[in-house]
Amino acid sequence: MIAEFTSGARDGSARAGSVRLARGEVATPGFMPVATRGTVRALPTHVLAGLRTANDAGFDLLLSNTYHLMLRPGAEAVAELGGLHAFTGWDGPMLTDSGGYQVFSLEPRVTDEGAEFASTYDGSRHLLTPELAVQVQELLGADVQMVLDVCPPLPSSREVLERAVDTTEAWARRALRARTRLGDQSLFGIVQGGVDIGLRAQAAERTVALGFDGSAIGGLSVGESRAEMLPAIEAAVAVLPEDRPRYLMGVGDPVSIVEAVARGIDLFYCVLPTRLARHGTLLTDGGRLNITRAEFARDPGPIQAGCTCPSCTHYERGLLRHLAAVDEPAAATICTIHNLWWMLQLIERIRTAIGEGRLTALRAEVAAVWDPSPPG
Ligand SMILES: [Zn+2]
C-alpha cells in the first residue's frame, strides 16, 4: 500500500502534512516512540495513547522492534493473538523495523544470503535474511514494514560503504519479491551511503528506482558529527519523491530533529527520550535535568514549571527524586511520560513554526538551549 504524503504548509525545504497508512493518518513532522518488546518501556500503551496536547496532537505512529518480537514471544505467537495491534492494544498506525539494526549491533556473520547472529536471549543461532524479515513483519502486521539493510558504523572505508549500498539494494529487491501482504501494509526502502554525498545521492536514486511505498534514510547517528550528517540528509532528500514520506532513522536529539525537518524530513524515531527517562534524566525547555541530584530532595516544584503533562500536573520533584533514589519502577514511568510529552511539544512547536514561516527562528531557539557552542 502506497504511503501517500499530502503536503500542507511549507517553510523553505521543511514541510508539514500527513501520511496515509492502512490504519489512519499520521501528522508530520512526527515522532515515533519505540515499543521495544510490545510496549514502550515503563509505559502501558493505554497511557501512551492518552497523551494528547490541548490541540489534540498525540503520537500517531508507534515503532516496534522486530528483533525482540521474533525471538520472544515469536512472530507466530503474535499472529495467533491477532497481530501486533491486538497483541499490544495499540489500534493506531504502527511501524516495525526489520530487526537489522539490532542484529548488526551483535556483529553478525554477514554473507550475500543474510546476517547470522546469536540471540541475546539464549545464544541460539539465527539467520536473518531479507525474505525472513518480510515474512516476520507480515506476521506481525504493522502498517509499515522496513526492508533489511546493511548499516555500517561511521567512520567506515569507502569500500565498506559501497558494499553496504550494493548489498542493501540486492536485499531490497529480494524483499520486494518476497512480500505478499500488499493491501494493508506499506514497505519502505532504506537509503544507506554513510556521509559521502555522492554515494548518498546514488543510493537514494537506486532506492527510489525500486518503487517503494515510502523511503527511509538509515546509517546516520552512528558515530559521525551533526555537521557531517546534515549534508548527507540533504543529498538523499534531494532525490526522494515529494509525494512519499521521508523517514530519518535513529536520530532524535532536539537540534538534529529541527535541522532535519528544515531539510525536508517528515518522520523520526529515537530511543533517547525514553532511555534518558529511565535514568532520571528529563528533557526541559532549559535543557537536561537529572532528577536524582540531591538538590531536588526537598523541591516542591514540578519537573518543569508550566508543563501540562500528567507527570508535572500530579507530582513534585521531591517525590520523583525519592522514587528514583529507591529504584521505584514508577519513577521511570513518570519520567517517561514527561519526556515523551516534551517531544510532543517540540513537534507541535515545529509544525506551528512551519505554518507561520518561523522555522529559522525556532532552529536558533533550539540550538541556543541544546547546542550552545556548535563546532565551526
Ligand atoms: Zn511535564
PDB file of N, CA and C in Angstrom, residues 153-155 194-195 200 219-230 232-233 251:
ATOM      1  N   PRO A 153      28.974   1.088  10.663  1.00  0.00           N
ATOM      2  CA  PRO A 153      29.295   2.184  11.590  1.00  0.00           C
ATOM      3  C   PRO A 153      30.072   3.269  10.853  1.00  0.00           C
ATOM      4  N   LEU A 154      30.129   4.466  11.439  1.00  0.00           N
ATOM      5  CA  LEU A 154      30.939   5.547  10.870  1.00  0.00           C
ATOM      6  C   LEU A 154      32.017   5.929  11.873  1.00  0.00           C
ATOM      7  N   PRO A 155      33.238   6.200  11.417  1.00  0.00           N
ATOM      8  CA  PRO A 155      33.651   6.159  10.015  1.00  0.00           C
ATOM      9  C   PRO A 155      33.881   4.732   9.515  1.00  0.00           C
ATOM     10  N   GLY A 194      26.519   6.269   4.090  1.00  0.00           N
ATOM     11  CA  GLY A 194      27.400   6.983   5.015  1.00  0.00           C
ATOM     12  C   GLY A 194      27.257   8.484   4.878  1.00  0.00           C
ATOM     13  N   VAL A 195      28.364   9.218   5.043  1.00  0.00           N
ATOM     14  CA  VAL A 195      28.318  10.677   4.933  1.00  0.00           C
ATOM     15  C   VAL A 195      28.992  11.139   3.639  1.00  0.00           C
ATOM     16  N   ARG A 200      25.524   8.849  -1.115  1.00  0.00           N
ATOM     17  CA  ARG A 200      24.154   9.023  -0.590  1.00  0.00           C
ATOM     18  C   ARG A 200      23.167   9.282  -1.721  1.00  0.00           C
ATOM     19  N   GLY A 219      21.554   4.572   8.591  1.00  0.00           N
ATOM     20  CA  GLY A 219      23.011   4.634   8.661  1.00  0.00           C
ATOM     21  C   GLY A 219      23.551   5.966   9.114  1.00  0.00           C
ATOM     22  N   LEU A 220      22.725   6.755   9.819  1.00  0.00           N
ATOM     23  CA  LEU A 220      23.220   8.016  10.375  1.00  0.00           C
ATOM     24  C   LEU A 220      23.062   7.980  11.893  1.00  0.00           C
ATOM     25  N   SER A 221      23.687   8.962  12.555  1.00  0.00           N
ATOM     26  CA  SER A 221      23.751   8.953  14.022  1.00  0.00           C
ATOM     27  C   SER A 221      24.439   7.673  14.505  1.00  0.00           C
ATOM     28  N   VAL A 222      25.486   7.263  13.794  1.00  0.00           N
ATOM     29  CA  VAL A 222      26.233   6.047  14.142  1.00  0.00           C
ATOM     30  C   VAL A 222      27.720   6.368  14.321  1.00  0.00           C
ATOM     31  N   GLY A 223      28.006   7.593  14.827  1.00  0.00           N
ATOM     32  CA  GLY A 223      29.396   7.930  15.106  1.00  0.00           C
ATOM     33  C   GLY A 223      29.895   9.201  14.444  1.00  0.00           C
ATOM     34  N   GLU A 224      29.103   9.728  13.484  1.00  0.00           N
ATOM     35  CA  GLU A 224      29.535  10.942  12.783  1.00  0.00           C
ATOM     36  C   GLU A 224      29.049  12.190  13.520  1.00  0.00           C
ATOM     37  N   SER A 225      29.619  13.358  13.166  1.00  0.00           N
ATOM     38  CA  SER A 225      29.158  14.607  13.767  1.00  0.00           C
ATOM     39  C   SER A 225      27.901  15.081  13.043  1.00  0.00           C
ATOM     40  N   ARG A 226      27.191  16.012  13.685  1.00  0.00           N
ATOM     41  CA  ARG A 226      25.998  16.560  13.046  1.00  0.00           C
ATOM     42  C   ARG A 226      26.367  17.315  11.767  1.00  0.00           C
ATOM     43  N   ALA A 227      27.529  17.959  11.804  1.00  0.00           N
ATOM     44  CA  ALA A 227      27.991  18.705  10.619  1.00  0.00           C
ATOM     45  C   ALA A 227      28.234  17.768   9.428  1.00  0.00           C
ATOM     46  N   GLU A 228      28.579  16.516   9.704  1.00  0.00           N
ATOM     47  CA  GLU A 228      28.734  15.532   8.618  1.00  0.00           C
ATOM     48  C   GLU A 228      27.388  14.939   8.208  1.00  0.00           C
ATOM     49  N   MET A 229      26.506  14.788   9.217  1.00  0.00           N
ATOM     50  CA  MET A 229      25.223  14.112   8.976  1.00  0.00           C
ATOM     51  C   MET A 229      24.282  14.939   8.091  1.00  0.00           C
ATOM     52  N   LEU A 230      24.184  16.243   8.364  1.00  0.00           N
ATOM     53  CA  LEU A 230      23.159  17.053   7.700  1.00  0.00           C
ATOM     54  C   LEU A 230      23.331  17.122   6.171  1.00  0.00           C
ATOM     55  N   ALA A 232      24.521  14.833   4.298  1.00  0.00           N
ATOM     56  CA  ALA A 232      24.120  13.513   3.795  1.00  0.00           C
ATOM     57  C   ALA A 232      22.597  13.428   3.692  1.00  0.00           C
ATOM     58  N   ILE A 233      21.897  14.002   4.674  1.00  0.00           N
ATOM     59  CA  ILE A 233      20.428  14.037   4.627  1.00  0.00           C
ATOM     60  C   ILE A 233      19.966  14.857   3.426  1.00  0.00           C
ATOM     61  N   VAL A 251      17.540   9.104  14.719  1.00  0.00           N
ATOM     62  CA  VAL A 251      18.042  10.437  15.055  1.00  0.00           C
ATOM     63  C   VAL A 251      16.965  11.138  15.880  1.00  0.00           C
TER      64      VAL A 251
END
